[in-house]
């Protein structure tokens, strides 16, 4: 894992050593085991390497191959090494010690600009092909690593982070109003639908699943792959064959994510996704003589759970059940009693290099990584995308499809079993399914009112200047009354590059700060493609949602977790509870920000004032998901960023 940087001068002049030094100096904020640079003629490459895999220890990056005149700077962990070794006919004696950067270079030798299509893993890299005078760079399929760039006349510069690019001569620090308008206008967690731009004007990024080529001064961006649902589904003979096929591909994905000479950790909740990940990690870790370090967030002792009975803000009983069943786990239950979202804002703005929206979880995400770093963890397993891959299975949406297709017999049987599992009567279920199947018709018959308009954080003048609502008009980003459909949401999760870009950005920046690589087997392309290839009946059957993973983890997870359909964990329910002691300081700062022209030029201060009045001086913990409460926190984050920017 590395923070990488580089410069290419396209006019024939030599790259400036001083410019290279500026990039590398700006990257010194990130810890590194080794720092290296390489320069020849118009090209400069630099790396601050964090050693994670066994092969990376004492690796020297950038790497230059004199024979083929190829140089590479890479921030990468490649997961399909054995497959690539065989495809590339790498000699047996070379395989054990070959680094991932060397393997990527071998792939480039064979396939050149098609090389990323053959790579599975988390990566961003740049190759200088001296013979062809070509710079080639790429980012992995799901955008797990970032790569930003800036082009000033004949100078092209790239970097893992944005701020080093602003350290270059002539790189003015200017706000990208279009990006900020999208950030402010989109009410959901997504930052922007534009996968090319950033908050800084002039700094762009290579989108997920894209490569960039500069040859003869011409810059070309190309999408090299997708994760689309196949038209023809996989057809096996029995449930047992589907389950065994799933276990095979998932076991391979999990095992490939454990490759580190350091300790292995995992973010563990009480749900199916993280539980399945550590269940499949247990055997190979035990064989390697390693204990899995599990980190679980729990609310503080004085928090009273106000959420509905079908939700659980404190998942510790479920977590303990998983850990006890699997064994060989060092459990860490972390409540961070003295931390809250307000106290982390400045540090998160520094880390993210931009405003952010995940404030409910910000303090404990940081806290878990800090604790894992203290325990010498190199890889932190997650199940972040499991809801749309391994544990997908939306029963109500499937039943709505059955209703629309008039498959009455199957629908009757499914509703009977699902109602029994969920403790809900069939007549009540049928009414809900009918509304899901025919939302417009149900609304007319019921005389349903339109959804209330969400409060808007964006200043109306900024919205008009950037035409942002017109740009977002046909995008499902929480603004229009798009009927929610789990099938469309799943396609969006893996087909929408903006969703991948959003997740990859935070993963990269946290990993660089703490020298820990977050690895998610549930988003491994092999797993995602397998899951997308299965018929819907493998995900919902016999009244069981998420059926495939529930069946496939028999014996791996306790039945209290595996078969739990009634209670689901919920995150962020305690963020206002934690803020109550500092609420006056929080609201005072918001009032000051409303008077600051640097803020009011972009932020809807009238809405902030209305939201302050609605929430009041004594907020209740149960207002954690109130849109006005969220407006206030997001307004403060953006306001602080704008003040620092100016």
XYZ file of C-alpha atoms in Angstrom:
646
model
C 0.000 0.000 0.000
C 1.447 3.330 -1.016
C 0.680 6.979 -1.417
C 1.852 7.513 -4.983
C 2.566 10.634 -7.027
C 3.992 11.523 -10.386
C 4.638 14.170 -13.031
C 4.797 13.932 -16.812
C 5.960 16.869 -18.915
C 4.410 16.535 -22.345
C 6.390 19.230 -24.160
C 9.714 17.414 -24.184
C 11.259 19.235 -21.239
C 12.502 17.385 -18.174
C 10.291 16.999 -15.114
C 11.258 19.444 -12.393
C 12.950 17.766 -9.395
C 11.650 20.631 -7.268
C 8.062 19.861 -8.286
C 8.583 16.215 -7.421
C 9.985 17.206 -4.051
C 6.935 19.370 -3.386
C 4.626 16.414 -4.033
C 6.607 14.093 -1.783
C 6.923 16.669 0.988
C 3.138 17.139 1.011
C 2.715 13.354 1.341
C 4.830 13.247 4.503
C 1.662 13.571 6.595
C 1.071 9.866 5.909
C 3.160 7.252 7.762
C 5.464 5.141 5.583
C 7.857 2.222 5.914
C 9.832 3.301 2.869
C 9.981 6.369 0.606
C 11.301 6.239 -2.929
C 11.485 8.346 -6.084
C 12.442 7.674 -9.680
C 13.078 10.258 -12.370
C 14.116 10.144 -15.983
C 13.639 12.875 -18.531
C 10.034 14.066 -18.586
C 8.842 11.687 -15.864
C 8.944 11.756 -12.085
C 7.441 8.984 -9.921
C 7.275 8.824 -6.132
C 5.937 6.446 -3.466
C 5.483 6.462 0.292
C 5.006 2.761 0.895
C 3.202 1.125 3.809
C 4.141 -2.540 3.979
C 1.080 -4.769 4.353
C 1.597 -8.007 2.419
C 4.484 -10.428 3.104
C 5.919 -9.709 -0.350
C 5.888 -5.944 0.175
C 8.366 -5.975 3.061
C 11.473 -4.083 1.999
C 9.953 -3.500 -1.450
C 11.458 -0.591 -3.325
C 8.970 1.596 -5.149
C 8.867 3.109 -7.727
C 10.137 0.088 -9.648
C 12.044 0.387 -12.933
C 12.651 -2.515 -15.304
C 15.693 -1.775 -17.407
C 15.054 -4.606 -19.877
C 11.613 -3.447 -20.994
C 12.106 0.183 -19.959
C 8.985 0.250 -17.803
C 8.564 2.113 -14.520
C 5.672 1.717 -12.083
C 4.303 3.449 -9.004
C 1.577 1.313 -7.431
C -0.864 1.456 -4.539
C -2.159 -2.089 -4.815
C -3.047 -5.442 -3.366
C -3.770 -7.999 -6.082
C -6.055 -10.855 -5.031
C -5.985 -13.200 -8.021
C -2.242 -13.792 -7.928
C -2.337 -17.539 -8.658
C -4.588 -17.031 -11.659
C -2.270 -14.339 -13.012
C 0.838 -16.429 -12.349
C -0.625 -19.183 -14.517
C -1.877 -16.852 -17.253
C 1.460 -15.068 -17.416
C 3.470 -18.288 -17.041
C 5.492 -16.933 -14.154
C 8.208 -19.391 -13.055
C 7.391 -21.232 -9.817
C 10.515 -20.042 -8.046
C 9.605 -16.373 -8.646
C 6.014 -16.502 -7.403
C 6.434 -16.495 -3.622
C 8.613 -13.393 -3.573
C 6.991 -11.445 -6.417
C 5.393 -8.209 -5.244
C 2.045 -6.991 -6.491
C 3.700 -4.072 -8.301
C 5.935 -6.518 -10.179
C 2.890 -8.628 -11.037
C 1.017 -5.602 -12.399
C 4.069 -4.745 -14.494
C 4.085 -8.298 -15.888
C 0.384 -7.920 -16.733
C 1.128 -4.644 -18.526
C 3.903 -6.334 -20.523
C 1.428 -8.938 -21.758
C -1.775 -6.957 -22.187
C -0.669 -3.306 -22.097
C -3.756 -1.053 -21.811
C -6.050 -4.066 -21.388
C -4.171 -5.189 -18.261
C -6.688 -3.846 -15.663
C -9.353 -6.203 -17.033
C -7.345 -9.140 -15.709
C -6.634 -7.735 -12.248
C -8.778 -8.448 -9.185
C -8.050 -6.490 -6.035
C -7.765 -2.953 -4.743
C -5.434 -0.844 -6.828
C -4.381 2.440 -8.341
C -1.167 2.507 -10.336
C 0.745 4.379 -13.027
C 3.145 2.859 -15.558
C 5.618 4.840 -17.643
C 6.349 3.027 -20.901
C 9.582 4.639 -22.045
C 9.690 3.000 -25.475
C 6.183 4.128 -26.385
C 6.451 7.422 -24.495
C 3.174 6.514 -22.816
C 1.894 7.073 -19.305
C -0.794 4.585 -18.362
C -2.751 4.665 -15.089
C -5.759 2.768 -13.756
C -8.082 2.434 -10.803
C -9.748 -0.793 -9.665
C -13.233 -1.896 -10.656
C -14.937 -0.666 -7.463
C -12.697 2.342 -6.896
C -11.216 1.112 -3.616
C -8.130 3.300 -4.133
C -8.110 6.912 -5.312
C -6.014 8.587 -7.994
C -6.346 12.352 -8.594
C -4.726 14.390 -11.344
C -4.180 17.938 -12.537
C -3.162 19.160 -15.962
C -1.561 22.591 -16.283
C -0.555 23.284 -19.861
C 2.093 20.704 -20.695
C 2.492 19.376 -17.145
C 0.391 16.452 -15.978
C 0.584 15.517 -12.287
C -1.169 12.764 -10.349
C -1.391 11.717 -6.709
C -3.266 9.472 -4.279
C -4.346 12.603 -2.376
C -5.556 16.011 -3.578
C -3.665 18.537 -1.474
C -0.186 17.623 -2.734
C -1.333 18.645 -6.217
C -2.138 22.096 -4.823
C 1.475 22.412 -3.681
C 2.691 22.601 -7.288
C 3.581 26.009 -8.791
C 0.639 27.591 -10.569
C -1.916 25.358 -8.866
C -4.404 27.846 -7.455
C -6.634 26.641 -4.629
C -10.078 27.286 -6.085
C -13.459 25.928 -5.056
C -15.376 23.814 -7.555
C -18.876 25.278 -7.151
C -20.486 22.576 -9.266
C -19.173 19.771 -7.018
C -20.148 21.650 -3.858
C -23.636 22.308 -5.245
C -24.180 18.588 -5.768
C -22.823 17.815 -2.299
C -25.241 20.310 -0.732
C -28.250 19.407 -2.877
C -28.074 15.613 -2.531
C -29.766 14.686 0.769
C -28.464 11.103 0.941
C -24.941 10.010 1.927
C -23.627 10.352 -1.654
C -21.232 13.276 -2.229
C -21.628 13.872 -5.955
C -22.846 12.126 -9.093
C -19.918 13.531 -11.089
C -17.246 10.827 -10.810
C -14.607 12.946 -12.539
C -14.609 16.154 -10.499
C -13.578 17.031 -6.939
C -14.201 19.900 -4.536
C -11.119 21.646 -6.000
C -11.407 23.227 -9.420
C -8.710 21.881 -11.697
C -8.225 18.628 -9.779
C -9.979 15.665 -11.330
C -9.935 11.955 -10.588
C -9.800 8.714 -12.502
C -13.234 7.150 -11.922
C -13.603 3.568 -10.684
C -13.188 0.930 -13.427
C -11.336 3.435 -15.632
C -7.870 3.779 -17.078
C -6.074 6.907 -18.235
C -3.543 7.098 -21.046
C -1.343 10.018 -22.066
C 0.419 9.536 -25.366
C 1.776 12.271 -27.639
C 0.252 14.835 -25.299
C -3.275 13.438 -25.677
C -5.168 12.340 -22.540
C -7.673 9.502 -22.945
C -10.009 8.079 -20.279
C -11.549 4.661 -20.855
C -13.894 2.457 -18.855
C -12.429 -1.033 -18.955
C -15.022 -3.062 -17.028
C -18.412 -3.241 -15.351
C -20.283 -5.295 -12.770
C -23.521 -5.747 -14.647
C -26.151 -8.390 -13.985
C -25.909 -11.074 -16.700
C -28.909 -11.748 -18.910
C -28.561 -15.524 -18.471
C -28.722 -16.760 -14.908
C -26.717 -19.610 -13.437
C -28.876 -22.742 -13.274
C -27.849 -25.503 -10.888
C -29.778 -28.617 -9.895
C -30.428 -28.005 -6.202
C -30.170 -25.606 -3.295
C -27.223 -27.619 -2.063
C -25.275 -26.991 -5.264
C -25.952 -23.237 -5.084
C -24.833 -23.168 -1.443
C -21.630 -25.083 -2.148
C -20.843 -22.888 -5.152
C -21.373 -19.789 -3.009
C -19.137 -21.107 -0.234
C -16.374 -21.872 -2.734
C -16.291 -18.384 -4.258
C -16.748 -16.618 -0.916
C -14.076 -18.706 0.793
C -11.636 -17.823 -2.003
C -12.439 -14.118 -1.696
C -12.063 -14.061 2.096
C -8.780 -15.995 2.006
C -7.314 -13.587 -0.545
C -8.059 -10.643 1.771
C -6.031 -12.107 4.676
C -2.630 -11.656 3.018
C -0.610 -9.670 5.545
C 2.441 -10.270 7.699
C 0.787 -8.171 10.389
C -2.311 -8.924 12.476
C -5.782 -9.325 10.965
C -8.758 -7.396 12.325
C -12.427 -7.134 11.479
C -15.273 -4.707 12.032
C -17.880 -6.954 13.647
C -21.552 -6.121 14.080
C -24.327 -8.521 14.969
C -25.477 -9.033 11.385
C -25.005 -11.593 8.650
C -22.383 -9.833 6.534
C -19.573 -9.197 9.011
C -20.428 -12.459 10.778
C -20.063 -14.456 7.553
C -16.766 -12.739 6.736
C -15.127 -13.658 10.037
C -16.685 -17.128 10.010
C -14.953 -17.873 6.712
C -11.742 -16.158 7.867
C -11.518 -18.259 11.044
C -10.104 -21.473 9.586
C -7.228 -19.997 7.527
C -6.279 -17.670 10.396
C -6.280 -20.525 12.873
C -4.060 -22.537 10.511
C -1.680 -19.581 10.305
C -1.529 -19.344 14.121
C -3.255 -15.958 14.165
C -6.092 -14.652 16.320
C -8.708 -12.427 14.692
C -9.001 -9.029 16.388
C -12.692 -8.049 16.245
C -13.734 -4.430 16.827
C -17.347 -3.619 17.624
C -18.928 -0.276 18.338
C -21.468 -0.141 21.180
C -23.372 2.900 22.513
C -22.260 4.460 25.821
C -23.573 3.012 29.074
C -25.934 5.956 29.723
C -27.703 5.663 26.345
C -31.324 4.491 26.369
C -32.272 2.737 23.159
C -35.249 4.627 21.733
C -35.403 2.749 18.424
C -38.335 0.412 17.527
C -38.230 -3.112 18.941
C -37.326 -4.528 15.520
C -34.087 -2.533 15.622
C -31.107 -2.741 17.950
C -28.751 0.176 18.576
C -26.655 -2.075 20.833
C -25.748 -5.273 18.985
C -23.363 -6.629 21.615
C -25.502 -9.701 22.543
C -25.496 -10.775 18.896
C -21.781 -10.018 18.528
C -20.929 -12.125 21.572
C -22.970 -14.990 20.156
C -21.012 -14.872 16.882
C -17.613 -14.625 18.597
C -18.387 -17.472 20.988
C -19.608 -19.730 18.175
C -16.618 -19.121 15.898
C -13.845 -18.909 18.501
C -10.241 -17.708 18.182
C -11.452 -14.105 18.325
C -10.113 -11.285 20.464
C -13.208 -9.176 21.149
C -13.060 -5.402 21.555
C -16.286 -3.610 22.513
C -15.682 0.103 22.104
C -18.077 2.823 23.290
C -15.762 5.870 23.159
C -17.659 7.638 25.968
C -15.873 10.992 25.572
C -16.147 11.299 21.786
C -18.844 12.722 19.533
C -19.418 13.929 15.985
C -18.833 17.605 16.878
C -15.390 17.047 18.344
C -14.076 15.235 15.261
C -14.968 17.742 12.545
C -11.631 19.522 12.075
C -9.634 16.300 12.030
C -12.044 14.650 9.593
C -11.902 17.649 7.247
C -8.112 17.384 7.281
C -8.236 13.640 6.658
C -10.933 13.696 3.952
C -9.634 16.876 2.226
C -13.285 17.816 1.644
C -16.666 18.020 3.401
C -18.185 14.675 4.405
C -21.600 13.303 5.377
C -20.931 10.231 7.554
C -20.799 12.273 10.768
C -22.963 9.853 12.823
C -20.241 7.193 12.587
C -17.169 9.390 12.182
C -15.866 9.253 15.745
C -16.074 5.487 16.119
C -14.724 4.700 12.646
C -11.642 6.680 13.612
C -11.590 5.125 17.072
C -11.677 1.570 15.759
C -8.833 2.264 13.336
C -6.776 3.881 16.097
C -7.286 0.826 18.331
C -6.503 -1.568 15.468
C -3.318 0.333 14.607
C -2.176 0.049 18.235
C -2.556 -3.742 17.907
C -0.406 -3.891 14.747
C -3.351 -4.755 12.515
C -2.522 -4.520 8.815
C -5.816 -5.696 7.293
C -9.272 -4.836 8.651
C -12.024 -7.032 7.197
C -15.462 -5.532 6.591
C -18.754 -6.617 5.041
C -19.742 -3.155 3.868
C -21.408 -4.133 0.586
C -22.896 -7.417 1.690
C -26.459 -6.096 1.702
C -26.367 -6.037 -2.091
C -24.202 -9.090 -2.745
C -23.954 -12.005 -0.310
C -26.911 -11.156 1.955
C -29.232 -9.643 -0.612
C -32.772 -10.970 -0.638
C -35.615 -8.413 -0.479
C -38.736 -10.440 0.310
C -41.348 -7.619 -0.041
C -40.004 -6.507 -3.419
C -39.909 -10.096 -4.651
C -43.465 -10.676 -3.494
C -44.536 -7.473 -5.260
C -43.108 -8.948 -8.458
C -45.058 -12.141 -7.894
C -48.224 -10.066 -7.456
C -47.615 -8.072 -10.637
C -47.040 -11.338 -12.529
C -50.231 -12.810 -10.980
C -48.365 -15.794 -9.556
C -50.997 -16.295 -6.886
C -50.132 -19.810 -5.675
C -46.474 -19.066 -5.050
C -47.331 -15.698 -3.499
C -49.871 -17.305 -1.140
C -47.342 -19.912 0.050
C -44.562 -17.368 0.479
C -46.692 -14.879 2.405
C -47.913 -17.614 4.740
C -44.354 -18.656 5.620
C -42.924 -15.135 5.670
C -45.718 -13.915 7.943
C -45.038 -16.745 10.360
C -41.317 -15.989 10.458
C -41.900 -12.258 10.909
C -44.928 -12.461 13.201
C -47.131 -10.512 10.774
C -50.593 -11.488 9.559
C -51.113 -12.319 5.882
C -53.815 -9.702 5.313
C -51.554 -6.956 6.654
C -48.683 -8.280 4.567
C -50.802 -8.396 1.440
C -51.862 -4.766 1.860
C -48.207 -3.745 2.172
C -47.176 -5.852 -0.831
C -49.993 -4.351 -2.920
C -48.756 -0.835 -2.133
C -45.213 -1.899 -3.072
C -46.405 -3.463 -6.328
C -48.666 -0.568 -7.346
C -47.439 2.541 -5.493
C -49.283 5.041 -7.693
C -52.587 3.199 -7.566
C -52.336 2.643 -3.816
C -51.643 6.316 -3.275
C -54.689 7.432 -5.266
C -57.064 5.020 -3.559
C -55.766 5.929 -0.124
C -55.771 9.642 -0.849
C -52.117 9.683 0.157
C -50.465 13.047 0.475
C -47.178 13.769 -1.219
C -44.024 13.293 0.732
C -43.022 16.441 2.627
C -40.291 18.437 0.961
C -36.884 17.819 2.527
C -35.136 20.889 3.959
C -32.433 22.076 1.569
C -28.919 22.999 2.675
C -27.896 24.562 -0.628
C -28.206 28.327 -1.048
C -30.905 29.049 -3.682
C -28.594 31.373 -5.616
C -25.890 28.675 -5.812
C -28.528 26.208 -7.008
C -29.529 28.620 -9.782
C -25.917 29.458 -10.739
C -24.990 25.803 -11.128
C -28.369 24.525 -12.394
C -27.841 21.635 -9.995
C -31.432 20.458 -9.609
C -31.811 20.134 -13.361
C -28.613 18.058 -13.475
C -29.941 15.787 -10.738
C -33.524 15.673 -11.989
C -33.394 12.148 -13.401
C -31.018 10.746 -10.804
C -32.289 8.744 -7.847
C -30.461 10.704 -5.152
C -33.264 11.308 -2.669
C -34.680 14.439 -4.295
C -37.559 13.136 -6.418
C -40.266 10.699 -5.397
C -38.653 7.657 -6.971
C -40.454 4.527 -5.695
C -37.799 2.560 -3.827
C -37.099 -0.788 -5.431
C -34.460 -3.179 -4.083
C -33.798 -4.604 -7.549
C -32.985 -1.154 -8.926
C -31.006 -0.311 -5.775
C -28.848 -3.383 -6.247
C -28.132 -2.572 -9.879
C -27.287 0.981 -8.815
C -24.946 -0.202 -6.059
C -22.663 -2.015 -8.498
C -23.414 -0.143 -11.717
C -23.353 3.426 -10.436
C -19.731 4.581 -10.360
C -20.639 7.422 -8.004
C -21.556 4.950 -5.249
C -18.220 3.153 -5.628
C -16.340 6.432 -5.810
C -17.906 7.627 -2.567
C -16.964 4.488 -0.644
C -13.476 4.188 -2.118
C -12.606 7.778 -1.247
C -13.139 7.342 2.493
C -11.507 3.884 2.535
C -8.333 5.226 0.909
C -8.004 8.272 3.113
C -8.535 6.384 6.370
C -6.115 3.662 5.323
C -3.352 6.156 4.546
C -3.761 7.839 7.938
C -3.666 4.613 9.968
C -1.629 2.305 7.683
C -4.473 -0.234 7.738
C -6.037 -1.613 4.590
C -9.797 -2.162 4.792
C -10.690 -5.269 2.783
C -14.250 -6.219 1.913
C -14.830 -9.758 0.586
C -18.502 -8.935 -0.028
C -17.421 -6.521 -2.783
C -14.839 -8.828 -4.357
C -15.705 -8.839 -8.098
C -15.709 -12.651 -8.124
C -18.302 -12.679 -5.348
C -20.372 -9.864 -6.841
C -20.475 -11.475 -10.287
C -21.463 -14.821 -8.796
C -24.219 -13.259 -6.712
C -25.561 -11.263 -9.660
C -25.723 -14.457 -11.723
C -28.170 -16.248 -9.409
C -31.943 -16.413 -9.869
C -33.992 -14.394 -7.390
C -35.465 -17.580 -5.911
C -32.073 -18.323 -4.345
C -32.385 -15.134 -2.317
C -36.016 -15.394 -1.227
C -37.669 -18.746 -0.640
C -39.935 -20.459 1.894
C -40.690 -17.129 3.552
C -37.008 -16.469 4.210
C -35.336 -13.275 3.071
C -31.561 -13.302 2.480
C -32.042 -16.998 1.989
C -28.761 -17.874 0.262
C -26.463 -16.651 3.011
C -28.718 -17.981 5.772
C -28.601 -21.460 4.232
C -24.933 -21.293 3.246
C -23.711 -20.368 6.743
C -25.375 -23.295 8.543
C -22.742 -24.399 11.042
C -20.612 -21.313 10.394
C -22.876 -18.936 12.343
C -25.146 -19.538 15.336
C -28.793 -19.973 14.401
C -29.712 -16.990 16.579
C -27.859 -14.838 14.027
C -28.284 -16.911 10.894
C -32.083 -17.196 11.147
C -32.812 -13.822 12.757
C -35.331 -12.027 10.540
C -37.051 -9.918 13.169
C -34.339 -7.659 14.620
C -31.779 -5.612 12.688
C -28.944 -3.496 13.952
C -29.052 0.253 13.448
C -26.097 2.628 13.527
C -25.891 6.270 14.515
C -28.888 6.230 16.883
C -26.814 7.763 19.682
C -25.115 10.663 17.904
C -27.435 13.346 19.311
C -27.292 11.730 22.757
C -23.520 12.239 22.655
C -23.903 15.848 21.476
C -26.259 17.044 24.224
C -23.453 18.230 26.580
C -21.950 20.395 23.814
C -25.198 21.386 22.071
C -24.952 25.037 23.138
C -21.424 25.360 21.735
C -22.606 23.609 18.567
C -25.572 25.938 18.016
C -23.529 29.039 18.890
C -21.026 28.145 16.193
C -23.819 27.565 13.687
C -25.214 31.018 14.415
C -21.765 32.536 13.839
C -21.401 30.622 10.575
C -24.729 32.017 9.396
C -23.270 35.525 9.700
C -20.118 34.661 7.742
C -20.290 35.783 4.057
C -17.859 33.004 3.079
C -20.478 30.502 4.258
C -23.747 32.246 3.359
C -22.593 32.530 -0.270
C -23.040 28.749 -0.577
C -25.145 27.517 2.348
C -28.839 28.157 2.927
C -28.518 30.044 6.217
C -32.269 30.675 6.393
C -32.828 26.918 6.432
C -30.207 26.495 9.164
C -32.015 29.092 11.255
C -35.351 27.312 10.699
C -33.812 23.969 11.614
C -32.265 25.466 14.755
C -35.691 26.694 15.754
C -37.320 23.316 15.038
C -34.778 21.222 16.955
C -34.508 23.770 19.753
C -31.990 24.237 22.572
C -32.613 20.798 24.111
C -32.632 18.100 21.411
C -33.948 14.627 22.095
C -31.903 11.500 21.259
C -34.770 10.208 19.125
C -34.238 13.151 16.737
C -31.069 11.454 15.456
C -32.660 10.779 12.062
C -34.629 14.019 11.884
C -33.723 15.804 8.600
C -33.466 19.136 10.429
C -30.933 17.709 12.876
C -28.918 16.318 9.978
C -29.070 19.693 8.195
C -27.505 21.342 11.243
C -24.579 18.932 11.463
C -23.930 18.989 7.733
C -24.172 22.766 7.741
C -21.498 23.014 10.407
C -19.181 20.638 8.546
C -19.521 22.551 5.274
C -19.265 25.885 7.082
C -15.991 24.919 8.742
C -14.617 23.684 5.437
C -15.516 26.947 3.691
C -13.926 29.001 6.458
C -10.724 26.986 6.224
C -10.826 27.235 2.448
C -11.120 31.012 2.445
